[in-house]
JSON list of C-alpha atoms and ligand atoms in Angstrom, two decimals:
[
{"chain": "A", "resi": 1, "resn": "UNK", "atom": "CA", "xyz": [71.48, 48.47, 112.58]},
{"chain": "A", "resi": 2, "resn": "UNK", "atom": "CA", "xyz": [74.10, 47.36, 110.03]},
{"chain": "A", "resi": 3, "resn": "UNK", "atom": "CA", "xyz": [76.82, 50.02, 109.76]},
{"chain": "A", "resi": 4, "resn": "UNK", "atom": "CA", "xyz": [79.94, 50.24, 107.62]},
{"chain": "A", "resi": 5, "resn": "UNK", "atom": "CA", "xyz": [82.81, 52.08, 109.32]},
{"chain": "A", "resi": 6, "resn": "UNK", "atom": "CA", "xyz": [85.59, 53.17, 106.98]},
{"chain": "A", "resi": 7, "resn": "UNK", "atom": "CA", "xyz": [88.81, 54.41, 108.55]},
{"chain": "A", "resi": 8, "resn": "UNK", "atom": "CA", "xyz": [91.06, 56.65, 106.45]},
{"chain": "A", "resi": 9, "resn": "UNK", "atom": "CA", "xyz": [94.54, 58.04, 107.00]},
{"chain": "A", "resi": 10, "resn": "UNK", "atom": "CA", "xyz": [93.44, 61.37, 108.48]},
{"chain": "A", "resi": 11, "resn": "UNK", "atom": "CA", "xyz": [94.30, 62.09, 112.07]},
{"chain": "A", "resi": 12, "resn": "UNK", "atom": "CA", "xyz": [91.57, 60.84, 114.42]},
{"chain": "A", "resi": 13, "resn": "UNK", "atom": "CA", "xyz": [92.04, 57.09, 114.82]},
{"chain": "A", "resi": 14, "resn": "UNK", "atom": "CA", "xyz": [90.67, 57.20, 118.41]},
{"chain": "A", "resi": 15, "resn": "UNK", "atom": "CA", "xyz": [87.28, 58.30, 117.07]},
{"chain": "A", "resi": 16, "resn": "UNK", "atom": "CA", "xyz": [87.01, 55.23, 114.83]},
{"chain": "A", "resi": 17, "resn": "UNK", "atom": "CA", "xyz": [88.07, 52.85, 117.58]},
{"chain": "A", "resi": 18, "resn": "UNK", "atom": "CA", "xyz": [85.54, 54.33, 120.01]},
{"chain": "A", "resi": 19, "resn": "UNK", "atom": "CA", "xyz": [82.73, 54.29, 117.45]},
{"chain": "A", "resi": 20, "resn": "UNK", "atom": "CA", "xyz": [83.28, 50.63, 116.63]},
{"chain": "A", "resi": 21, "resn": "UNK", "atom": "CA", "xyz": [83.51, 49.76, 120.35]},
{"chain": "A", "resi": 22, "resn": "UNK", "atom": "CA", "xyz": [80.18, 51.52, 120.99]},
{"chain": "A", "resi": 23, "resn": "UNK", "atom": "CA", "xyz": [78.43, 49.91, 118.01]},
{"chain": "A", "resi": 24, "resn": "UNK", "atom": "CA", "xyz": [79.66, 46.42, 118.88]},
{"chain": "A", "resi": 25, "resn": "UNK", "atom": "CA", "xyz": [78.74, 46.89, 122.56]},
{"chain": "A", "resi": 26, "resn": "UNK", "atom": "CA", "xyz": [75.29, 48.07, 121.47]},
{"chain": "A", "resi": 27, "resn": "UNK", "atom": "CA", "xyz": [74.70, 44.83, 119.53]},
{"chain": "A", "resi": 28, "resn": "UNK", "atom": "CA", "xyz": [74.85, 46.43, 116.08]},
{"chain": "A", "resi": 29, "resn": "UNK", "atom": "CA", "xyz": [76.27, 44.72, 113.01]},
{"chain": "A", "resi": 30, "resn": "UNK", "atom": "CA", "xyz": [79.49, 46.43, 111.97]},
{"chain": "A", "resi": 31, "resn": "UNK", "atom": "CA", "xyz": [81.66, 46.02, 108.90]},
{"chain": "A", "resi": 32, "resn": "UNK", "atom": "CA", "xyz": [84.92, 47.93, 109.20]},
{"chain": "A", "resi": 33, "resn": "UNK", "atom": "CA", "xyz": [87.66, 48.71, 106.73]},
{"chain": "A", "resi": 34, "resn": "UNK", "atom": "CA", "xyz": [91.03, 50.44, 107.06]},
{"chain": "A", "resi": 35, "resn": "UNK", "atom": "CA", "xyz": [92.27, 52.30, 103.99]},
{"chain": "A", "resi": 36, "resn": "UNK", "atom": "CA", "xyz": [95.83, 51.42, 103.00]},
{"chain": "A", "resi": 37, "resn": "UNK", "atom": "CA", "xyz": [97.15, 54.64, 104.57]},
{"chain": "A", "resi": 38, "resn": "UNK", "atom": "CA", "xyz": [95.16, 54.45, 107.78]},
{"chain": "A", "resi": 39, "resn": "UNK", "atom": "CA", "xyz": [96.86, 51.65, 109.67]},
{"chain": "A", "resi": 40, "resn": "UNK", "atom": "CA", "xyz": [100.04, 53.74, 109.76]},
{"chain": "A", "resi": 41, "resn": "UNK", "atom": "CA", "xyz": [98.15, 56.63, 111.37]},
{"chain": "A", "resi": 42, "resn": "UNK", "atom": "CA", "xyz": [96.38, 54.24, 113.76]},
{"chain": "A", "resi": 43, "resn": "UNK", "atom": "CA", "xyz": [99.77, 52.75, 114.65]},
{"chain": "A", "resi": 44, "resn": "UNK", "atom": "CA", "xyz": [100.99, 56.22, 115.57]},
{"chain": "A", "resi": 45, "resn": "UNK", "atom": "CA", "xyz": [97.88, 57.59, 117.25]},
{"chain": "A", "resi": 46, "resn": "UNK", "atom": "CA", "xyz": [96.73, 54.50, 119.14]},
{"chain": "A", "resi": 47, "resn": "UNK", "atom": "CA", "xyz": [100.01, 52.72, 119.85]},
{"chain": "A", "resi": 48, "resn": "UNK", "atom": "CA", "xyz": [102.71, 55.40, 119.45]},
{"chain": "A", "resi": 49, "resn": "UNK", "atom": "CA", "xyz": [104.44, 53.66, 116.55]},
{"chain": "A", "resi": 50, "resn": "UNK", "atom": "CA", "xyz": [104.08, 55.02, 113.01]},
{"chain": "A", "resi": 51, "resn": "UNK", "atom": "CA", "xyz": [106.05, 52.04, 111.70]},
{"chain": "A", "resi": 52, "resn": "UNK", "atom": "CA", "xyz": [104.02, 49.34, 113.47]},
{"chain": "A", "resi": 53, "resn": "UNK", "atom": "CA", "xyz": [103.28, 46.37, 111.23]},
{"chain": "A", "resi": 54, "resn": "UNK", "atom": "CA", "xyz": [99.75, 46.57, 109.73]},
{"chain": "A", "resi": 55, "resn": "UNK", "atom": "CA", "xyz": [98.88, 43.07, 111.00]},
{"chain": "A", "resi": 56, "resn": "UNK", "atom": "CA", "xyz": [99.86, 44.04, 114.54]},
{"chain": "A", "resi": 57, "resn": "UNK", "atom": "CA", "xyz": [97.79, 47.26, 114.41]},
{"chain": "A", "resi": 58, "resn": "UNK", "atom": "CA", "xyz": [94.80, 45.24, 113.21]},
{"chain": "A", "resi": 59, "resn": "UNK", "atom": "CA", "xyz": [95.31, 42.53, 115.86]},
{"chain": "A", "resi": 60, "resn": "UNK", "atom": "CA", "xyz": [95.37, 45.01, 118.73]},
{"chain": "A", "resi": 61, "resn": "UNK", "atom": "CA", "xyz": [92.52, 47.06, 117.30]},
{"chain": "A", "resi": 62, "resn": "UNK", "atom": "CA", "xyz": [90.23, 44.01, 116.92]},
{"chain": "A", "resi": 63, "resn": "UNK", "atom": "CA", "xyz": [90.99, 43.00, 120.49]},
{"chain": "A", "resi": 64, "resn": "UNK", "atom": "CA", "xyz": [90.16, 46.48, 121.80]},
{"chain": "A", "resi": 65, "resn": "UNK", "atom": "CA", "xyz": [86.99, 47.01, 119.76]},
{"chain": "A", "resi": 66, "resn": "UNK", "atom": "CA", "xyz": [85.57, 43.50, 120.16]},
{"chain": "A", "resi": 67, "resn": "UNK", "atom": "CA", "xyz": [84.88, 43.35, 116.41]},
{"chain": "A", "resi": 68, "resn": "UNK", "atom": "CA", "xyz": [85.07, 39.77, 115.06]},
{"chain": "A", "resi": 69, "resn": "UNK", "atom": "CA", "xyz": [87.96, 39.41, 112.59]},
{"chain": "A", "resi": 70, "resn": "UNK", "atom": "CA", "xyz": [85.61, 38.34, 109.79]},
{"chain": "A", "resi": 71, "resn": "UNK", "atom": "CA", "xyz": [83.86, 41.73, 110.04]},
{"chain": "A", "resi": 72, "resn": "UNK", "atom": "CA", "xyz": [87.03, 43.57, 109.01]},
{"chain": "A", "resi": 73, "resn": "UNK", "atom": "CA", "xyz": [87.22, 43.92, 105.23]},
{"chain": "A", "resi": 74, "resn": "UNK", "atom": "CA", "xyz": [90.18, 44.37, 102.96]},
{"chain": "A", "resi": 75, "resn": "UNK", "atom": "CA", "xyz": [90.09, 47.80, 101.25]},
{"chain": "A", "resi": 76, "resn": "UNK", "atom": "CA", "xyz": [89.99, 46.04, 97.89]},
{"chain": "A", "resi": 77, "resn": "UNK", "atom": "CA", "xyz": [87.29, 43.52, 98.75]},
{"chain": "A", "resi": 78, "resn": "UNK", "atom": "CA", "xyz": [84.62, 44.60, 96.30]},
{"chain": "A", "resi": 79, "resn": "UNK", "atom": "CA", "xyz": [82.78, 41.36, 97.00]},
{"chain": "A", "resi": 80, "resn": "UNK", "atom": "CA", "xyz": [81.89, 42.73, 100.42]},
{"chain": "A", "resi": 81, "resn": "UNK", "atom": "CA", "xyz": [78.19, 43.50, 100.99]},
{"chain": "A", "resi": 82, "resn": "UNK", "atom": "CA", "xyz": [79.17, 47.14, 101.61]},
{"chain": "A", "resi": 83, "resn": "UNK", "atom": "CA", "xyz": [80.21, 47.45, 97.94]},
{"chain": "A", "resi": 84, "resn": "UNK", "atom": "CA", "xyz": [76.69, 46.64, 96.82]},
{"chain": "A", "resi": 85, "resn": "UNK", "atom": "CA", "xyz": [73.43, 48.54, 96.78]},
{"chain": "A", "resi": 86, "resn": "UNK", "atom": "CA", "xyz": [71.54, 45.24, 96.76]},
{"chain": "A", "resi": 87, "resn": "UNK", "atom": "CA", "xyz": [72.82, 44.30, 100.21]},
{"chain": "A", "resi": 88, "resn": "UNK", "atom": "CA", "xyz": [70.50, 45.75, 102.86]},
{"chain": "A", "resi": 89, "resn": "UNK", "atom": "CA", "xyz": [72.94, 47.54, 105.16]},
{"chain": "A", "resi": 90, "resn": "UNK", "atom": "CA", "xyz": [71.81, 50.80, 106.73]},
{"chain": "A", "resi": 91, "resn": "UNK", "atom": "CA", "xyz": [74.53, 53.41, 106.97]},
{"chain": "A", "resi": 92, "resn": "UNK", "atom": "CA", "xyz": [78.17, 54.23, 106.30]},
{"chain": "A", "resi": 93, "resn": "UNK", "atom": "CA", "xyz": [80.54, 56.36, 108.37]},
{"chain": "A", "resi": 94, "resn": "UNK", "atom": "CA", "xyz": [83.98, 57.46, 107.18]},
{"chain": "A", "resi": 95, "resn": "UNK", "atom": "CA", "xyz": [85.80, 58.34, 110.38]},
{"chain": "A", "resi": 96, "resn": "UNK", "atom": "CA", "xyz": [88.20, 60.05, 110.31]},
{"chain": "A", "resi": 97, "resn": "UNK", "atom": "CA", "xyz": [87.79, 61.14, 106.70]},
{"chain": "A", "resi": 98, "resn": "UNK", "atom": "CA", "xyz": [90.92, 62.40, 104.94]},
{"chain": "A", "resi": 99, "resn": "UNK", "atom": "CA", "xyz": [90.85, 65.15, 102.35]},
{"chain": "A", "resi": 100, "resn": "UNK", "atom": "CA", "xyz": [91.94, 62.57, 99.75]},
{"chain": "A", "resi": 101, "resn": "UNK", "atom": "CA", "xyz": [88.96, 60.34, 100.47]},
{"chain": "A", "resi": 102, "resn": "UNK", "atom": "CA", "xyz": [86.64, 63.36, 100.67]},
{"chain": "A", "resi": 103, "resn": "UNK", "atom": "CA", "xyz": [87.82, 64.49, 97.22]},
{"chain": "A", "resi": 104, "resn": "UNK", "atom": "CA", "xyz": [87.31, 61.02, 95.78]},
{"chain": "A", "resi": 105, "resn": "UNK", "atom": "CA", "xyz": [83.79, 60.71, 97.21]},
{"chain": "A", "resi": 106, "resn": "UNK", "atom": "CA", "xyz": [82.95, 64.25, 96.03]},
{"chain": "A", "resi": 107, "resn": "UNK", "atom": "CA", "xyz": [84.13, 63.40, 92.51]},
{"chain": "A", "resi": 108, "resn": "UNK", "atom": "CA", "xyz": [82.05, 60.25, 92.26]},
{"chain": "A", "resi": 109, "resn": "UNK", "atom": "CA", "xyz": [85.17, 58.20, 91.49]},
{"chain": "A", "resi": 110, "resn": "UNK", "atom": "CA", "xyz": [86.57, 55.48, 93.70]},
{"chain": "A", "resi": 111, "resn": "UNK", "atom": "CA", "xyz": [89.28, 52.86, 93.99]},
{"chain": "A", "resi": 112, "resn": "UNK", "atom": "CA", "xyz": [88.65, 51.15, 97.32]},
{"chain": "A", "resi": 113, "resn": "UNK", "atom": "CA", "xyz": [85.83, 49.78, 99.45]},
{"chain": "A", "resi": 114, "resn": "UNK", "atom": "CA", "xyz": [85.52, 52.98, 101.50]},
{"chain": "A", "resi": 115, "resn": "UNK", "atom": "CA", "xyz": [84.89, 55.06, 98.39]},
{"chain": "A", "resi": 116, "resn": "UNK", "atom": "CA", "xyz": [82.47, 52.46, 97.06]},
{"chain": "A", "resi": 117, "resn": "UNK", "atom": "CA", "xyz": [80.45, 52.20, 100.30]},
{"chain": "A", "resi": 118, "resn": "UNK", "atom": "CA", "xyz": [80.12, 56.00, 100.42]},
{"chain": "A", "resi": 119, "resn": "UNK", "atom": "CA", "xyz": [79.03, 56.08, 96.79]},
{"chain": "A", "resi": 120, "resn": "UNK", "atom": "CA", "xyz": [76.48, 53.30, 97.38]},
{"chain": "A", "resi": 121, "resn": "UNK", "atom": "CA", "xyz": [75.08, 55.13, 100.43]},
{"chain": "A", "resi": 122, "resn": "UNK", "atom": "CA", "xyz": [74.59, 58.29, 98.35]},
{"chain": "A", "resi": 123, "resn": "UNK", "atom": "CA", "xyz": [72.97, 56.57, 95.40]},
{"chain": "A", "resi": 124, "resn": "UNK", "atom": "CA", "xyz": [70.70, 54.43, 97.59]},
{"chain": "A", "resi": 125, "resn": "UNK", "atom": "CA", "xyz": [69.73, 57.34, 99.85]},
{"chain": "A", "resi": 126, "resn": "UNK", "atom": "CA", "xyz": [71.20, 55.71, 102.92]},
{"chain": "A", "resi": 127, "resn": "UNK", "atom": "CA", "xyz": [72.74, 57.60, 105.77]},
{"chain": "A", "resi": 128, "resn": "UNK", "atom": "CA", "xyz": [76.34, 58.64, 105.09]},
{"chain": "A", "resi": 129, "resn": "UNK", "atom": "CA", "xyz": [78.33, 60.44, 107.79]},
{"chain": "A", "resi": 130, "resn": "UNK", "atom": "CA", "xyz": [81.75, 61.89, 106.97]},
{"chain": "A", "resi": 131, "resn": "UNK", "atom": "CA", "xyz": [83.99, 62.99, 109.83]},
{"chain": "A", "resi": 132, "resn": "UNK", "atom": "CA", "xyz": [86.58, 65.13, 108.03]},
{"chain": "A", "resi": 133, "resn": "UNK", "atom": "CA", "xyz": [89.78, 66.22, 109.70]},
{"chain": "A", "resi": 134, "resn": "UNK", "atom": "CA", "xyz": [92.24, 68.73, 108.32]},
{"chain": "A", "resi": 135, "resn": "UNK", "atom": "CA", "xyz": [93.31, 72.23, 109.24]},
{"chain": "A", "resi": 136, "resn": "UNK", "atom": "CA", "xyz": [93.40, 74.78, 107.77]},
{"chain": "A", "resi": 137, "resn": "UNK", "atom": "CA", "xyz": [90.98, 74.02, 104.95]},
{"chain": "A", "resi": 138, "resn": "UNK", "atom": "CA", "xyz": [91.66, 75.11, 101.37]},
{"chain": "A", "resi": 139, "resn": "UNK", "atom": "CA", "xyz": [88.99, 76.33, 98.99]},
{"chain": "A", "resi": 140, "resn": "UNK", "atom": "CA", "xyz": [89.11, 72.90, 97.34]},
{"chain": "A", "resi": 141, "resn": "UNK", "atom": "CA", "xyz": [88.44, 71.15, 100.67]},
{"chain": "A", "resi": 142, "resn": "UNK", "atom": "CA", "xyz": [85.54, 73.50, 101.40]},
{"chain": "A", "resi": 143, "resn": "UNK", "atom": "CA", "xyz": [84.04, 73.02, 97.95]},
{"chain": "A", "resi": 144, "resn": "UNK", "atom": "CA", "xyz": [84.29, 69.25, 98.29]},
{"chain": "A", "resi": 145, "resn": "UNK", "atom": "CA", "xyz": [82.56, 69.39, 101.69]},
{"chain": "A", "resi": 146, "resn": "UNK", "atom": "CA", "xyz": [79.73, 71.43, 100.19]},
{"chain": "A", "resi": 147, "resn": "UNK", "atom": "CA", "xyz": [79.48, 69.05, 97.26]},
{"chain": "A", "resi": 148, "resn": "UNK", "atom": "CA", "xyz": [79.10, 65.93, 99.42]},
{"chain": "A", "resi": 149, "resn": "UNK", "atom": "CA", "xyz": [76.61, 67.71, 101.69]},
{"chain": "A", "resi": 150, "resn": "UNK", "atom": "CA", "xyz": [74.51, 68.69, 98.67]},
{"chain": "A", "resi": 151, "resn": "UNK", "atom": "CA", "xyz": [74.66, 65.07, 97.50]},
{"chain": "A", "resi": 152, "resn": "UNK", "atom": "CA", "xyz": [73.12, 63.96, 100.80]},
{"chain": "A", "resi": 153, "resn": "UNK", "atom": "CA", "xyz": [76.06, 63.19, 103.10]},
{"chain": "A", "resi": 154, "resn": "UNK", "atom": "CA", "xyz": [76.17, 64.45, 106.67]},
{"chain": "A", "resi": 155, "resn": "UNK", "atom": "CA", "xyz": [79.38, 66.33, 107.39]},
{"chain": "A", "resi": 156, "resn": "UNK", "atom": "CA", "xyz": [80.40, 66.08, 111.03]},
{"chain": "A", "resi": 157, "resn": "UNK", "atom": "CA", "xyz": [83.86, 67.60, 111.44]},
{"chain": "A", "resi": 158, "resn": "UNK", "atom": "CA", "xyz": [86.04, 66.16, 114.19]},
{"chain": "A", "resi": 159, "resn": "UNK", "atom": "CA", "xyz": [85.48, 69.22, 116.40]},
{"chain": "A", "resi": 160, "resn": "UNK", "atom": "CA", "xyz": [85.10, 68.41, 120.09]},
{"chain": "A", "resi": 161, "resn": "UNK", "atom": "CA", "xyz": [83.53, 71.16, 122.22]},
{"chain": "A", "resi": 162, "resn": "UNK", "atom": "CA", "xyz": [84.65, 72.59, 125.55]},
{"chain": "A", "resi": 163, "resn": "UNK", "atom": "CA", "xyz": [81.31, 73.62, 127.05]},
{"chain": "A", "resi": 164, "resn": "UNK", "atom": "CA", "xyz": [80.89, 70.06, 128.32]},
{"chain": "A", "resi": 165, "resn": "UNK", "atom": "CA", "xyz": [83.99, 70.62, 130.50]},
{"chain": "A", "resi": 166, "resn": "UNK", "atom": "CA", "xyz": [85.93, 67.58, 129.23]},
{"chain": "A", "resi": 167, "resn": "UNK", "atom": "CA", "xyz": [88.45, 66.23, 131.73]},
{"chain": "A", "resi": 168, "resn": "UNK", "atom": "CA", "xyz": [90.17, 63.67, 129.54]},
{"chain": "A", "resi": 169, "resn": "UNK", "atom": "CA", "xyz": [90.96, 63.01, 125.91]},
{"chain": "A", "resi": 170, "resn": "UNK", "atom": "CA", "xyz": [88.41, 60.19, 126.10]},
{"chain": "A", "resi": 171, "resn": "UNK", "atom": "CA", "xyz": [85.72, 62.74, 126.99]},
{"chain": "A", "resi": 172, "resn": "UNK", "atom": "CA", "xyz": [86.59, 64.71, 123.86]},
{"chain": "A", "resi": 173, "resn": "UNK", "atom": "CA", "xyz": [86.55, 61.58, 121.71]},
{"chain": "A", "resi": 174, "resn": "UNK", "atom": "CA", "xyz": [83.19, 60.59, 123.20]},
{"chain": "A", "resi": 175, "resn": "UNK", "atom": "CA", "xyz": [81.75, 64.00, 122.29]},
{"chain": "A", "resi": 176, "resn": "UNK", "atom": "CA", "xyz": [82.43, 63.47, 118.58]},
{"chain": "A", "resi": 177, "resn": "UNK", "atom": "CA", "xyz": [81.42, 59.80, 118.63]},
{"chain": "A", "resi": 178, "resn": "UNK", "atom": "CA", "xyz": [78.21, 60.66, 120.50]},
{"chain": "A", "resi": 179, "resn": "UNK", "atom": "CA", "xyz": [77.38, 63.14, 117.73]},
{"chain": "A", "resi": 180, "resn": "UNK", "atom": "CA", "xyz": [77.96, 60.44, 115.10]},
{"chain": "A", "resi": 181, "resn": "UNK", "atom": "CA", "xyz": [75.65, 58.02, 116.95]},
{"chain": "A", "resi": 182, "resn": "UNK", "atom": "CA", "xyz": [73.00, 60.75, 117.18]},
{"chain": "A", "resi": 183, "resn": "UNK", "atom": "CA", "xyz": [73.15, 61.22, 113.41]},
{"chain": "A", "resi": 184, "resn": "UNK", "atom": "CA", "xyz": [72.78, 57.47, 112.94]},
{"chain": "A", "resi": 185, "resn": "UNK", "atom": "CA", "xyz": [69.69, 57.59, 115.15]},
{"chain": "A", "resi": 186, "resn": "UNK", "atom": "CA", "xyz": [71.27, 55.27, 117.71]},
{"chain": "A", "resi": 187, "resn": "UNK", "atom": "CA", "xyz": [70.60, 55.82, 121.42]},
{"chain": "A", "resi": 188, "resn": "UNK", "atom": "CA", "xyz": [73.84, 56.70, 123.16]},
{"chain": "A", "resi": 189, "resn": "UNK", "atom": "CA", "xyz": [75.12, 57.79, 126.55]},
{"chain": "A", "resi": 190, "resn": "UNK", "atom": "CA", "xyz": [78.49, 59.20, 125.48]},
{"chain": "A", "resi": 191, "resn": "UNK", "atom": "CA", "xyz": [77.12, 62.68, 125.03]},
{"chain": "A", "resi": 192, "resn": "UNK", "atom": "CA", "xyz": [74.35, 64.06, 127.18]},
{"chain": "A", "resi": 193, "resn": "UNK", "atom": "CA", "xyz": [71.77, 66.50, 125.88]},
{"chain": "A", "resi": 194, "resn": "UNK", "atom": "CA", "xyz": [72.50, 70.12, 126.66]},
{"chain": "A", "resi": 195, "resn": "UNK", "atom": "CA", "xyz": [70.83, 71.18, 129.89]},
{"chain": "A", "resi": 196, "resn": "UNK", "atom": "CA", "xyz": [71.41, 74.79, 130.93]},
{"chain": "A", "resi": 197, "resn": "UNK", "atom": "CA", "xyz": [71.01, 73.94, 134.60]},
{"chain": "B", "resi": 201, "resn": "LIG", "atom": "C1", "xyz": [100.43, 60.96, 111.03]},
{"chain": "B", "resi": 201, "resn": "LIG", "atom": "C2", "xyz": [99.61, 61.38, 109.83]},
{"chain": "B", "resi": 201, "resn": "LIG", "atom": "C3", "xyz": [98.54, 62.23, 110.01]},
{"chain": "B", "resi": 201, "resn": "LIG", "atom": "C4", "xyz": [97.76, 62.64, 108.91]},
{"chain": "B", "resi": 201, "resn": "LIG", "atom": "N1", "xyz": [96.70, 63.48, 109.13]},
{"chain": "B", "resi": 201, "resn": "LIG", "atom": "C5", "xyz": [95.90, 63.82, 108.11]},
{"chain": "B", "resi": 201, "resn": "LIG", "atom": "C6", "xyz": [94.73, 64.62, 108.35]},
{"chain": "B", "resi": 201, "resn": "LIG", "atom": "O1", "xyz": [94.43, 65.02, 109.48]},
{"chain": "B", "resi": 201, "resn": "LIG", "atom": "N2", "xyz": [93.94, 64.90, 107.29]},
{"chain": "B", "resi": 201, "resn": "LIG", "atom": "C7", "xyz": [94.22, 64.45, 106.01]},
{"chain": "B", "resi": 201, "resn": "LIG", "atom": "O2", "xyz": [93.43, 64.73, 105.11]},
{"chain": "B", "resi": 201, "resn": "LIG", "atom": "N3", "xyz": [95.33, 63.69, 105.77]},
{"chain": "B", "resi": 201, "resn": "LIG", "atom": "C8", "xyz": [96.16, 63.37, 106.77]},
{"chain": "B", "resi": 201, "resn": "LIG", "atom": "N4", "xyz": [97.27, 62.58, 106.54]},
{"chain": "B", "resi": 201, "resn": "LIG", "atom": "C9", "xyz": [97.61, 62.22, 105.16]},
{"chain": "B", "resi": 201, "resn": "LIG", "atom": "C10", "xyz": [96.79, 61.01, 104.65]},
{"chain": "B", "resi": 201, "resn": "LIG", "atom": "O3", "xyz": [97.13, 59.85, 105.39]},
{"chain": "B", "resi": 201, "resn": "LIG", "atom": "C11", "xyz": [97.13, 60.80, 103.16]},
{"chain": "B", "resi": 201, "resn": "LIG", "atom": "O4", "xyz": [96.64, 61.91, 102.41]},
{"chain": "B", "resi": 201, "resn": "LIG", "atom": "C12", "xyz": [96.55, 59.52, 102.58]},
{"chain": "B", "resi": 201, "resn": "LIG", "atom": "O5", "xyz": [96.83, 59.48, 101.20]},
{"chain": "B", "resi": 201, "resn": "LIG", "atom": "C13", "xyz": [95.07, 59.39, 102.80]},
{"chain": "B", "resi": 201, "resn": "LIG", "atom": "O6", "xyz": [94.62, 58.24, 102.12]},
{"chain": "B", "resi": 201, "resn": "LIG", "atom": "P1", "xyz": [93.21, 57.59, 102.45]},
{"chain": "B", "resi": 201, "resn": "LIG", "atom": "O7", "xyz": [92.18, 58.66, 102.32]},
{"chain": "B", "resi": 201, "resn": "LIG", "atom": "O8", "xyz": [93.04, 56.53, 101.41]},
{"chain": "B", "resi": 201, "resn": "LIG", "atom": "O9", "xyz": [93.29, 57.00, 103.80]},
{"chain": "B", "resi": 201, "resn": "LIG", "atom": "C14", "xyz": [98.07, 62.17, 107.62]},
{"chain": "B", "resi": 201, "resn": "LIG", "atom": "C15", "xyz": [99.15, 61.29, 107.46]},
{"chain": "B", "resi": 201, "resn": "LIG", "atom": "C16", "xyz": [99.91, 60.90, 108.53]},
{"chain": "B", "resi": 201, "resn": "LIG", "atom": "C17", "xyz": [101.05, 59.94, 108.32]}
]
């Protein structure tokens, strides 16, 4: 499968890192893209440094995910295959998805590659998974979520569950990422099927 993973500046950088790790390890083709705001949040959430240099965040992240450097796209690279409906990629995931990016996708406008890939997925009837993260949600946020869902996107809020008895933060991250992989139709072992026994 050929999947675009767009990372925005919402909280939830560990979800994106884990998703890309799992896709790369599973032999899938991945094109990833950090929004301008997101490397700051990744610097904070993954490496404990909000002010970490963008290049350093990207260097460490590529090393940890195993993604080849040429599969990471600049947010303004509209020459990327993920900006085009003619390129035969399969799905796009915006994880985490900020309320800004959600609003842009819901409006049909766009100014970066993440917005464009989401818009292409909707118009071409390809799978689009948004993993929004914000709390509490305003009426505007809720209306935008409904709007993208009605347009065909899957809305998978970053909401880990507790019935699986998670022991670590990684378990909670895996729960959400397992759900994303399920929606993509990709076999995964991060999240087991519910079994009442
Ligand atoms: C540490 C940190 C955490 C943030 N968490 C969220 C969040 O959970 N949800 C959200 O919508 N925005 C959050 N923001 C704000 C976004 O980064 C900001 O709105 C940005 O403009 C989003 O741009 P983007 O969608 O292009 O990445 C956070 C910002 C910082 C610095």
